[in-house]
Coordinates of C-alpha atoms in Angstrom, one line a residue:
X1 CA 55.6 13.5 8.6
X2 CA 53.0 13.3 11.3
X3 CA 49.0 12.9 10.5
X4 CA 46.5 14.3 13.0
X5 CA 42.8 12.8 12.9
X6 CA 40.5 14.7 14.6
X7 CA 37.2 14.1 16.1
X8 CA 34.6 16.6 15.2
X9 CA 33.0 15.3 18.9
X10 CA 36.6 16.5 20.3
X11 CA 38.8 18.6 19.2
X12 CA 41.1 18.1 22.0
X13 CA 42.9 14.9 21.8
X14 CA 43.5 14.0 18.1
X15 CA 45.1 10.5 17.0
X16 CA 48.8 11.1 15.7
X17 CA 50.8 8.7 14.1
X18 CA 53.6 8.9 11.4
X19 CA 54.0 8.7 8.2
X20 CA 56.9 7.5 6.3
X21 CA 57.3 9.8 3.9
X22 CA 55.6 13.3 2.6
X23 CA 52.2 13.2 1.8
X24 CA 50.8 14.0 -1.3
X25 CA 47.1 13.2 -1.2
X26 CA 44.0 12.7 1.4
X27 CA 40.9 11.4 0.7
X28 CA 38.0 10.9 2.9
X29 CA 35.0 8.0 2.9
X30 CA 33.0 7.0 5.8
X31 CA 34.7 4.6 7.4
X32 CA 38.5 4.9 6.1
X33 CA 40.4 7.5 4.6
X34 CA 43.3 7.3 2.5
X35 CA 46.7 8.9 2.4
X36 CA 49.2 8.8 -0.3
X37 CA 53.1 9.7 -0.6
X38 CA 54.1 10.7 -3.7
X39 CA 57.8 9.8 -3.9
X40 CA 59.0 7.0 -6.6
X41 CA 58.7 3.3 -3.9
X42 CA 55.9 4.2 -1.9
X43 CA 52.3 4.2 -2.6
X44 CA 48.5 4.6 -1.1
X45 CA 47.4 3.4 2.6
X46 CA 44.4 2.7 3.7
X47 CA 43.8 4.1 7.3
X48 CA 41.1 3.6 10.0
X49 CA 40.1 7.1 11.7
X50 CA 41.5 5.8 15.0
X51 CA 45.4 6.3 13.1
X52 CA 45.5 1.7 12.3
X53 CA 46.7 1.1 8.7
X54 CA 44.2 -1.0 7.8
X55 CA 45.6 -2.1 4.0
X56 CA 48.3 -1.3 1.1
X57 CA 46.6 -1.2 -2.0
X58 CA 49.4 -2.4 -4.9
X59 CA 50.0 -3.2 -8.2
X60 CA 52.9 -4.1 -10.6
X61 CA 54.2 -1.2 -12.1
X62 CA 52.6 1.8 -10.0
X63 CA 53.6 5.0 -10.2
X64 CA 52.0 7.3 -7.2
X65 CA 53.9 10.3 -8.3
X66 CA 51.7 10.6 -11.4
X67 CA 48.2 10.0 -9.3
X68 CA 46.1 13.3 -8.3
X69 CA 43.0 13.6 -6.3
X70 CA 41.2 12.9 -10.2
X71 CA 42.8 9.6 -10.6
X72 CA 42.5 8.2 -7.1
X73 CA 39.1 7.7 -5.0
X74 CA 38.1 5.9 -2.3
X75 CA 34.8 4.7 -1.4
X76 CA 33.7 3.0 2.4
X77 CA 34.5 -0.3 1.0
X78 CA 36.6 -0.1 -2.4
X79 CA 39.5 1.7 -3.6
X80 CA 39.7 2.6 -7.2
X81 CA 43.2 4.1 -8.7
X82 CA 43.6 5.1 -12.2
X83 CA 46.7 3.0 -13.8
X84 CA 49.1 5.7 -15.1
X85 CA 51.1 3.1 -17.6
X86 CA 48.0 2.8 -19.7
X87 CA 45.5 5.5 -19.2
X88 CA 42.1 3.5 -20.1
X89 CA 42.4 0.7 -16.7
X90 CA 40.9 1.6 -13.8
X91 CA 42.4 -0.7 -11.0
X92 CA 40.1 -1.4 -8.0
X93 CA 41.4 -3.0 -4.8
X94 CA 39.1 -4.0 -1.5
X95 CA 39.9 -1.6 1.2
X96 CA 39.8 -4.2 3.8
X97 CA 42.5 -6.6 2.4
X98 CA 44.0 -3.8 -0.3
X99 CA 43.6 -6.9 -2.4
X100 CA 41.9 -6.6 -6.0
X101 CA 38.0 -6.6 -5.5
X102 CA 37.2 -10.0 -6.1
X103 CA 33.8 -7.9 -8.2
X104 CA 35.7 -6.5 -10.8
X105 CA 39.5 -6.5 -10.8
X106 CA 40.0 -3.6 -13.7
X107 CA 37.9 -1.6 -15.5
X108 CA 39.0 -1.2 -18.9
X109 CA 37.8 1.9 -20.9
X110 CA 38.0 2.2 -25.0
X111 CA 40.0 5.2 -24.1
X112 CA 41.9 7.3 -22.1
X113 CA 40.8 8.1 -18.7
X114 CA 40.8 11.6 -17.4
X115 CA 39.5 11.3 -14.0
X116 CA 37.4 8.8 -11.9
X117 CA 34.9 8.9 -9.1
X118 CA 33.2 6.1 -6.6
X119 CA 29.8 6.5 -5.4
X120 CA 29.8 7.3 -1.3
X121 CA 26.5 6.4 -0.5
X122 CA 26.1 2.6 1.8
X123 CA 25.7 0.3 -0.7
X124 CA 23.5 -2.1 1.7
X125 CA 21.3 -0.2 2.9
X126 CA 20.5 1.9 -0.4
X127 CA 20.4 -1.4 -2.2
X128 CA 22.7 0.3 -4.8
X129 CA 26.0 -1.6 -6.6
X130 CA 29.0 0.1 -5.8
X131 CA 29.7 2.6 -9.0
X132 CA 32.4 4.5 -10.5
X133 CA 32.0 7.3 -13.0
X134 CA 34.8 8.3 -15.5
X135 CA 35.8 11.4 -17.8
X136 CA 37.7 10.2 -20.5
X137 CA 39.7 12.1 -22.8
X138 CA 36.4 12.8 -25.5
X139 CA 34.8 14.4 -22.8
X140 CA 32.2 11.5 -22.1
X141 CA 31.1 10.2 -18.6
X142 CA 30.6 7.1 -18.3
X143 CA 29.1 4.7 -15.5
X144 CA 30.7 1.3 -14.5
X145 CA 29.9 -1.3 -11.9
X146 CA 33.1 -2.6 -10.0
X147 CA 30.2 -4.7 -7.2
X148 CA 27.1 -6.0 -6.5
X149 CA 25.0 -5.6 -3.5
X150 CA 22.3 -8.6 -3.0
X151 CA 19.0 -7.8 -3.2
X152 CA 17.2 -8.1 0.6
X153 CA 15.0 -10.9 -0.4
X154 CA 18.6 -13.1 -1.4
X155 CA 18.6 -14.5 -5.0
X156 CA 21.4 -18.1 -4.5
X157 CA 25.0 -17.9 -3.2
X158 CA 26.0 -18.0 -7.4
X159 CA 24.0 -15.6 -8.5
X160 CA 24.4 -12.7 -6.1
X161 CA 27.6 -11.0 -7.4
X162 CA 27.6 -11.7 -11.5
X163 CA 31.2 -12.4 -12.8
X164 CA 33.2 -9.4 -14.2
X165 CA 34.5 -12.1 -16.9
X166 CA 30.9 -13.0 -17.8
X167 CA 29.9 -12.5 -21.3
X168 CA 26.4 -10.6 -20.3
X169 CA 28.4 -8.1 -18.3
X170 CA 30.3 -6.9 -21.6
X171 CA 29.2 -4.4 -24.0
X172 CA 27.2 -6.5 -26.7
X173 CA 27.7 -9.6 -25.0
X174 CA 30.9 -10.2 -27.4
X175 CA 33.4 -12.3 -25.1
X176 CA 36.9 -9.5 -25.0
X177 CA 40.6 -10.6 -24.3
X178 CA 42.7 -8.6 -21.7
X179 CA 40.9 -7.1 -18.2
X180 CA 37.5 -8.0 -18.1
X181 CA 34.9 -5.4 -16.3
X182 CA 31.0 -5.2 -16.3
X183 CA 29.3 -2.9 -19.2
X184 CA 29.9 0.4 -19.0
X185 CA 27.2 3.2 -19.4
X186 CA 27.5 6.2 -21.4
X187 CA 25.2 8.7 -19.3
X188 CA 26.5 12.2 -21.3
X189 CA 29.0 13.8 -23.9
X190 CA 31.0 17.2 -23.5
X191 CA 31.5 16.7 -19.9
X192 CA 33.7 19.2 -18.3
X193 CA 33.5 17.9 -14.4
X194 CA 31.2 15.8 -12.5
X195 CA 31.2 14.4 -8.7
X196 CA 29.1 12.1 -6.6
X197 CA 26.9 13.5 -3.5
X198 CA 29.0 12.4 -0.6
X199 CA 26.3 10.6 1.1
X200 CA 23.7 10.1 -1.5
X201 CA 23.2 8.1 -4.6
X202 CA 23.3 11.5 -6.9
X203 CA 25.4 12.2 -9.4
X204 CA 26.3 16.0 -11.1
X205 CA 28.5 17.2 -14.2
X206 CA 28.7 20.1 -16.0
X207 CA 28.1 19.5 -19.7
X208 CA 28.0 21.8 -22.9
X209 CA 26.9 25.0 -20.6
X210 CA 24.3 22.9 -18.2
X211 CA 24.5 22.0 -15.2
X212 CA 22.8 18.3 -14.9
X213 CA 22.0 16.0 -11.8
X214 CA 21.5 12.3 -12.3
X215 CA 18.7 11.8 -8.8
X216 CA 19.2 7.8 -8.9
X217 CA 22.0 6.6 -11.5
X218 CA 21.8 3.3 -10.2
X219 CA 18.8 3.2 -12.4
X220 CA 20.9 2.6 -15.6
X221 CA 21.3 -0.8 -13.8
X222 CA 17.1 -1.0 -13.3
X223 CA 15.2 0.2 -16.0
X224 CA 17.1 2.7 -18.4
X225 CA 14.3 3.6 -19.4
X226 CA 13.4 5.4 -16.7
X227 CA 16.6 7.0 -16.9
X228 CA 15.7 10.7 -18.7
X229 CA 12.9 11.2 -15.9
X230 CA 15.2 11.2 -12.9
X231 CA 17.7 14.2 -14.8
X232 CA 17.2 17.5 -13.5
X233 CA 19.2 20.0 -15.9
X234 CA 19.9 23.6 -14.9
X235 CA 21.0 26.4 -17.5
X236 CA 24.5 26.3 -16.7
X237 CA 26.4 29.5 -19.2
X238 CA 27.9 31.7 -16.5
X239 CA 30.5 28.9 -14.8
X240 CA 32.1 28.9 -18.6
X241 CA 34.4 26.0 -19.8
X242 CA 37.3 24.3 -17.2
X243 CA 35.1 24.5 -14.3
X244 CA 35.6 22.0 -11.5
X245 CA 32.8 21.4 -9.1
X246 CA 34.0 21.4 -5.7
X247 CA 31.4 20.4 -3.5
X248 CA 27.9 18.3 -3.8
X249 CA 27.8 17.5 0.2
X250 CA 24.1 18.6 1.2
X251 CA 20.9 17.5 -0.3
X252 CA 20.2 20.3 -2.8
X253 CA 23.4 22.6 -3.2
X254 CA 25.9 22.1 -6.2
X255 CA 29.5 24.4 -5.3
X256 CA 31.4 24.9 -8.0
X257 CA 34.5 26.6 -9.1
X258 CA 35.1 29.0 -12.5
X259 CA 38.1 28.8 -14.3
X260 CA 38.9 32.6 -13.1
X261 CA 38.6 30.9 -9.1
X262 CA 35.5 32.0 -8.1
X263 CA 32.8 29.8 -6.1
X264 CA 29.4 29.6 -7.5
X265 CA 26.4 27.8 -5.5
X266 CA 24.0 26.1 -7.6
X267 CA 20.7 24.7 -5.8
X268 CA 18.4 21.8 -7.3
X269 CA 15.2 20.3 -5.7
X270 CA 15.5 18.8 -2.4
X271 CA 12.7 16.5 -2.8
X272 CA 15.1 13.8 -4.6
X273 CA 17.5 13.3 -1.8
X274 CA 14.5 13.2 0.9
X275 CA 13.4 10.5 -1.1
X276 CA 16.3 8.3 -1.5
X277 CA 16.6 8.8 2.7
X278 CA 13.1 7.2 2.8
X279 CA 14.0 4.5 0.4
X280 CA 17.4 3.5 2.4
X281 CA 16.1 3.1 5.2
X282 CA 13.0 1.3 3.5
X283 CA 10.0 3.8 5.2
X284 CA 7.8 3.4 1.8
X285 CA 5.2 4.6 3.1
X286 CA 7.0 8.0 3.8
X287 CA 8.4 7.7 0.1
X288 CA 4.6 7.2 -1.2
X289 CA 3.4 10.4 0.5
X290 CA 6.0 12.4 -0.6
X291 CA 5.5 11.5 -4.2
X292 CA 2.2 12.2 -3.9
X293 CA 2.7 15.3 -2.4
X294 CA 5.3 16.5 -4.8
X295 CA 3.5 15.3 -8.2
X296 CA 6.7 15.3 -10.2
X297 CA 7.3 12.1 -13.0
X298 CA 10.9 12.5 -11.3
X299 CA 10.1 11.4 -8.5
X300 CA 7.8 8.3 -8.9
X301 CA 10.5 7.1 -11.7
X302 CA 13.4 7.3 -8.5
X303 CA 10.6 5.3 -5.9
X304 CA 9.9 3.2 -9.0
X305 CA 13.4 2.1 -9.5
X306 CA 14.4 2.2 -6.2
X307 CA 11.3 0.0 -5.0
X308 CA 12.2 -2.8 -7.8
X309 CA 15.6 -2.8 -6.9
X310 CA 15.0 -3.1 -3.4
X311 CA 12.0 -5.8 -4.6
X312 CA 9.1 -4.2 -3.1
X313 CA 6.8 -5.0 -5.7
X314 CA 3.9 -3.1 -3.9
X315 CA 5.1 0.4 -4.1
X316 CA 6.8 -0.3 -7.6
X317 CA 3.2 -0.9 -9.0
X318 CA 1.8 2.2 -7.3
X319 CA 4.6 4.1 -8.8
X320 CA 4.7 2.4 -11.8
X321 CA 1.0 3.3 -12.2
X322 CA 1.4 6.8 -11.3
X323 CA 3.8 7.3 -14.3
X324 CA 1.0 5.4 -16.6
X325 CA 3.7 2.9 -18.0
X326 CA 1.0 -0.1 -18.2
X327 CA 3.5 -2.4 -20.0
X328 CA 6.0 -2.3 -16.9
X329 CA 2.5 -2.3 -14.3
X330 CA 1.5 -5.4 -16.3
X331 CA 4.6 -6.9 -15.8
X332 CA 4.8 -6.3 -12.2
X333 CA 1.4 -7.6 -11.7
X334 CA 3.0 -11.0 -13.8
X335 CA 5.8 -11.2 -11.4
X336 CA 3.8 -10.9 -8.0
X337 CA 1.7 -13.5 -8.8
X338 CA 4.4 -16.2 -9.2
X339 CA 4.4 -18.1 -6.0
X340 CA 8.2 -19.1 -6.3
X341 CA 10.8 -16.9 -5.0
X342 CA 13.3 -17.7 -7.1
X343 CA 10.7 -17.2 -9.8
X344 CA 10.2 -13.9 -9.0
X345 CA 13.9 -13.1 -8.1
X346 CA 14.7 -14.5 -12.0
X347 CA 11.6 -12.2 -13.7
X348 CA 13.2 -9.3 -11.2
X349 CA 16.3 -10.1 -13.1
X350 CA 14.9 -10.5 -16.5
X351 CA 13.4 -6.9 -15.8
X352 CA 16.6 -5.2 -15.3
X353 CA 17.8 -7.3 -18.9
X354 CA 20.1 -10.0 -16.8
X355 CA 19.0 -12.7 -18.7
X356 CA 22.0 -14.6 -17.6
X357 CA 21.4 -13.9 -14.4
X358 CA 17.5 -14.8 -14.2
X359 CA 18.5 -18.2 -15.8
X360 CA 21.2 -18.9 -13.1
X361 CA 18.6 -18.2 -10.0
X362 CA 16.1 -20.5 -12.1
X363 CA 19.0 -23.7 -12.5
X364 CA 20.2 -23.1 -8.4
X365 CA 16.6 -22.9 -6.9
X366 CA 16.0 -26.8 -4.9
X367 CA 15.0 -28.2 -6.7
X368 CA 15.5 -26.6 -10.6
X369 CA 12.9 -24.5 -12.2
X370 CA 13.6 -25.8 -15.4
X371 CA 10.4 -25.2 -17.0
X372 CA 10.9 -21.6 -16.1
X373 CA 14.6 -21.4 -17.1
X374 CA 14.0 -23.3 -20.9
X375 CA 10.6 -20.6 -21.3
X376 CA 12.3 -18.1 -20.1
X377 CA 14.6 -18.4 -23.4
X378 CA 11.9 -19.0 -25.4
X379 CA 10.5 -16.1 -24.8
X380 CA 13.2 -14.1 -26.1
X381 CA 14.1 -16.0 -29.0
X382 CA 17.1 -18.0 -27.9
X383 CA 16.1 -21.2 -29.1
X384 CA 19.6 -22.9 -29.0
X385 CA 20.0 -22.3 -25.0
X386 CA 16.3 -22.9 -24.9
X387 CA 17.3 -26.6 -26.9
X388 CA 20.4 -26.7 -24.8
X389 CA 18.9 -26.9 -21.3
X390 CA 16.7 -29.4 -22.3
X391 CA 19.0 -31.7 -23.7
X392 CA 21.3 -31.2 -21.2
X393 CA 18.6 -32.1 -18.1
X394 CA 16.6 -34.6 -20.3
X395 CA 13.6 -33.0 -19.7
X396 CA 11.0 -30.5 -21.9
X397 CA 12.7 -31.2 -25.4
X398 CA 8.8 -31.8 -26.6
X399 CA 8.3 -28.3 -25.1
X400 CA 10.9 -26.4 -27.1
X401 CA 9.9 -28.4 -30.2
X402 CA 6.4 -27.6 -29.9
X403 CA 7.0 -23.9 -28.8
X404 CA 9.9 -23.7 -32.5
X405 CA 7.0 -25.2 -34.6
X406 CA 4.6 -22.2 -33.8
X407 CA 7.0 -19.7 -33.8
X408 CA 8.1 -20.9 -37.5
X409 CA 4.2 -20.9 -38.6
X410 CA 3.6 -17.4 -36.7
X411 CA 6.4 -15.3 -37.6
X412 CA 8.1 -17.5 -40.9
X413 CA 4.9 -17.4 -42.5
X414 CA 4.8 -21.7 -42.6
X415 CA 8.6 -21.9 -43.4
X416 CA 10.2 -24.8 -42.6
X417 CA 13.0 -25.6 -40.2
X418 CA 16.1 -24.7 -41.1
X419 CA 18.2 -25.4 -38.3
X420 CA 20.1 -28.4 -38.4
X421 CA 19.9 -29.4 -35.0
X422 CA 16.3 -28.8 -34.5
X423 CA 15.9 -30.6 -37.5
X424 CA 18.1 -33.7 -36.0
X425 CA 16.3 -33.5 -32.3
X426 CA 12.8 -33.5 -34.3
X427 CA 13.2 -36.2 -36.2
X428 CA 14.0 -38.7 -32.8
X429 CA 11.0 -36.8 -30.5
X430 CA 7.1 -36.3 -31.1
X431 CA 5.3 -34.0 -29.6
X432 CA 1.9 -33.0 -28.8
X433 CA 0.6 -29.9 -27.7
X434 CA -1.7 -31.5 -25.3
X435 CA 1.5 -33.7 -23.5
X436 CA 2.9 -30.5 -23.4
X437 CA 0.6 -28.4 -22.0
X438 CA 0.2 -30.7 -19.5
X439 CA 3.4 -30.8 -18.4
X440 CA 3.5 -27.2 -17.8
X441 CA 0.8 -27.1 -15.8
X442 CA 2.0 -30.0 -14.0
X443 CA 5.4 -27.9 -13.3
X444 CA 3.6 -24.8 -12.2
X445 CA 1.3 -26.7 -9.8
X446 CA 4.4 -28.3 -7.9
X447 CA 5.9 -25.2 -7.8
X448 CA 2.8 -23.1 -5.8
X449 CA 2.5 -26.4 -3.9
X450 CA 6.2 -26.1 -2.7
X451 CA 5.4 -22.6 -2.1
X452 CA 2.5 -23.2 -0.1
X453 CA 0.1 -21.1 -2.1
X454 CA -3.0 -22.1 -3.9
X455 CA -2.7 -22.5 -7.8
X456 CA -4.8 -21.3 -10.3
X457 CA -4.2 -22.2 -13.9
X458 CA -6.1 -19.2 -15.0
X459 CA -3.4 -16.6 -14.3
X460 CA -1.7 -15.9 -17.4
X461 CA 1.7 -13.7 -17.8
X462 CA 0.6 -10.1 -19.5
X463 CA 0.6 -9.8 -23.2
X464 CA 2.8 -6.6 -22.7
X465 CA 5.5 -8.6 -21.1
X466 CA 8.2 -8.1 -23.7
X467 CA 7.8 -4.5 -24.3
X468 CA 8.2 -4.1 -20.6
X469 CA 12.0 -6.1 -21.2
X470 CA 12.8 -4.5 -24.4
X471 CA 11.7 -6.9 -27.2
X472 CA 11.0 -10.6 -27.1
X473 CA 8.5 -13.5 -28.3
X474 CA 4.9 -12.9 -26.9
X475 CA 4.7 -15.7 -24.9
X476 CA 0.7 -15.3 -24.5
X477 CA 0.3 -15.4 -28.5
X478 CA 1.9 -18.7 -28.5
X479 CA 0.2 -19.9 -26.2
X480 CA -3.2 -18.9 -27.8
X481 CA -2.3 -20.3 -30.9
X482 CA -1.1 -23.4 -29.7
X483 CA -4.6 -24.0 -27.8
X484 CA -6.2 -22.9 -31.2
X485 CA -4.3 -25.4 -33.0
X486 CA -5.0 -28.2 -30.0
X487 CA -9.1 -27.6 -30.5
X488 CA -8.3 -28.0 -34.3
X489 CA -7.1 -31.0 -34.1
X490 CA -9.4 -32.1 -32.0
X491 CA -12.5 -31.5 -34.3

């Protein structure tokens, strides 16, 4: 079997080269396409447009005569392909090497997988992890993350890319045996077909008689949410069940196909995909007149996310304000004024609920924000890492002492400790509220001198901070009381 690539520039002189057997399947990205023979011994290769094989993508036990264009796709720099011996593990495979991505090795559904989908759009430049969506057999679409792009202000070398086998990349956290992959997102139920845009980051699906468009689902990643505000659902009744869509190439128009063959167009707002151009190619100011033009909640919740994920603080707060969230502003507010920025790269984190992650940028900055790192976990109620870091560095025990005690009057009513190992670390270190307020402020004033900037002990984080992350201890009330209870001792 020959193979003719053509250049749209030229259609003239195309590149010809052979392949060894008859070809089944070939799929298109940006930069590679792939071709695939379906008889029992060969497999999937990974071509460059100008006719090189570029890589083999295998695996024990593979089975190409069972793939389709459903279970196979192929992104600019990944490969995903459905493994046929089990149904529910999605294999990925970098398309440079044809080795497994080093990101996420398997993705392993709860159950069977229908079909699968990778996100087109350049990763890099979009800011946006590489994705892949998947129809299982109940009909539900769900969202995975098989890689990580680093944000473009750099976090450390070991906290760029999380670990697929890390327990905060796991539904619930709960460490799991077998393939290890990062959480999975359930964005919809009674899917019938969905595809990516095939340069955009937009998502579409027909579901329950709708037809609904996902404008940014890399913001399941961000701020969830945010999530409902960026869907744009169209009454969907005349494409019936079993449709496939075919086509989601431009900006705005939807092809899809009805069960009896026919083709029907389906057009949604433009102004999403304009907007996501702006953000890729990082013209905010473009971005902020557009939103202001358009005066839709859709599209300041996109520039939101995509301005957070991108870290520009600046046009986050103006979107931000725009939607009138004021616990997220407040936050955003916090997080500019920290003059660190690996302190600001950890609250980024801690914002998009990587807790993990935030604590890792904290321990790797030169030198350690450990006072950061061991609050950090105070502030959401995970005392034992909290009593962990500080044993472990021999530094701030007093701290999380002193920070356990006015929790247990404030929220236990006065109760007593009842942790053993507080109780055991208590009973060999005093503290005192005024040792350990100075210390903090000692820690904070080191850190803006390192920065360079001027420090000003007034600056307090907002009072709104948890709701803006979900839940966790308001660090401000703590710190109130324990001031309240430092002047009462002092009289």
């Amino acid at each position: 079997t020959q193979c003719y690539v053509y250049s749209t520039a030229n259609w003239n002189t195309p590149y010809i080269f052979d392949a060894t057997d008859t070809v089944a399947l070939i799929l298109v990205s940006a930069t590679h396409f792939l071709v695939m023979a379906a008889q029992a011994g060969s497999g999937i290769t990974i071509y460059a447009y100008d006719g090189r094989a570029v890589s083999r993508p295998r695996y024990a036990g593979m089975r190409p005569e069972f793939l389709s264009a459903d279970t196979v796709s192929l992104a600019p720099d990944v490969v995903a392909v459905l493994d046929t011996t089990t149904r529910n593990v999605v294999r990925c495979f970098d398309v440079a090497t044809g080795k497994p991505c080093p990101f996420a090795e398997t993705v392993e559904h709860k159950t069977d997988v229908v079909a699968i989908g990778l996100n087109q759009s350049d990763a890099a430049s979009a800011h946006c992890d590489r994705q892949l969506m998947l129809i299982d057999a109940n009909h539900e679409l769900h969202l995975y993350r098989v890689a990580r792009t680093e944000p473009p202000g750099g976090t450390t070398a070991s906290s760029s890319v999380m670990s697929a086998t890390h327990p905060h990349n796991r539904p619930g956290g709960a460490p799991t045996t077998g393939p290890a992959a990062f959480a999975g997102f359930k964005l919809q139920a009674q899917v019938d077909t969905a595809a990516w845009n095939a340069t955009r980051e937009m998502l579409c699906a027909v579901a329950d008689g709708r037809l609904i468009v996902w404008t940014y689902p890399q913001i399941a990643w961000v701020d969830r949410d945010l999530l409902p505000k960026t869907v744009i659902v169209k009454d969907a009744t005349d494409l019936g069940k079993l449709s496939t869509v075919v086509s989601f190439d431009k900006a705005s128009k939807i092809v899809v196909r009805r069960a009896d063959g026919a083709l029907v167009t389906a057009v949604i707002s433009p102004y999403p995909a304009l907007l996501f151009d702006f953000a890729a190619k990082a013209r905010w100011d473009e971005s902020l007149r557009l939103c202001r033009f358009v005066e839709d909640d859709a599209c300041w919740a996109m520039l939101a996310a995509t301005a957070i994920n991108a870290q520009n603080l600046d046009v986050a707060e103006i979107a931000l304000a725009a939607l009138k969230l004021i616990d997220k502003l407040e936050y955003v507010l916090y997080i500019k004024r920290i003059p660190s920025r690996e302190g600001r790269n950890a609250e980024i984190a801690a914002y998009k609920r990587c807790i993990d992650e935030a604590e890792r940028i904290l321990l790797h900055a030169q030198p350690p924000l450990l006072y950061r790192a061991i609050k950090l976990n105070i502030r959401l109620f995970r005392w034992d890492r909290a009593l962990d870091l500080a044993v472990k560095h021999r530094s701030h025990v007093d701290t999380v002492l002193a920070y356990r005690s006015r929790y247990l009057e404030q929220f236990k009513q006065g109760a007593g400790e009842t942790d053993d190992r507080f109780r055991q670390v208590a009973a060999s270190v005093a503290w005192d509220w005024a040792q350990v307020k100075a210390k903090k402020e000692l820690e904070k004033r080191e850190e803006a001198q390192r920065a360079g900037v001027a420090y000003d002990p007034k600056k307090k984080p907002p009072r709104e901070w948890g709701s803006a992350l979900g839940g966790g201890a308001d660090d401000q009330k703590l710190d109130d009381d324990a001031a309240g209870a430092d002047a009462k001792s002092h009289k």
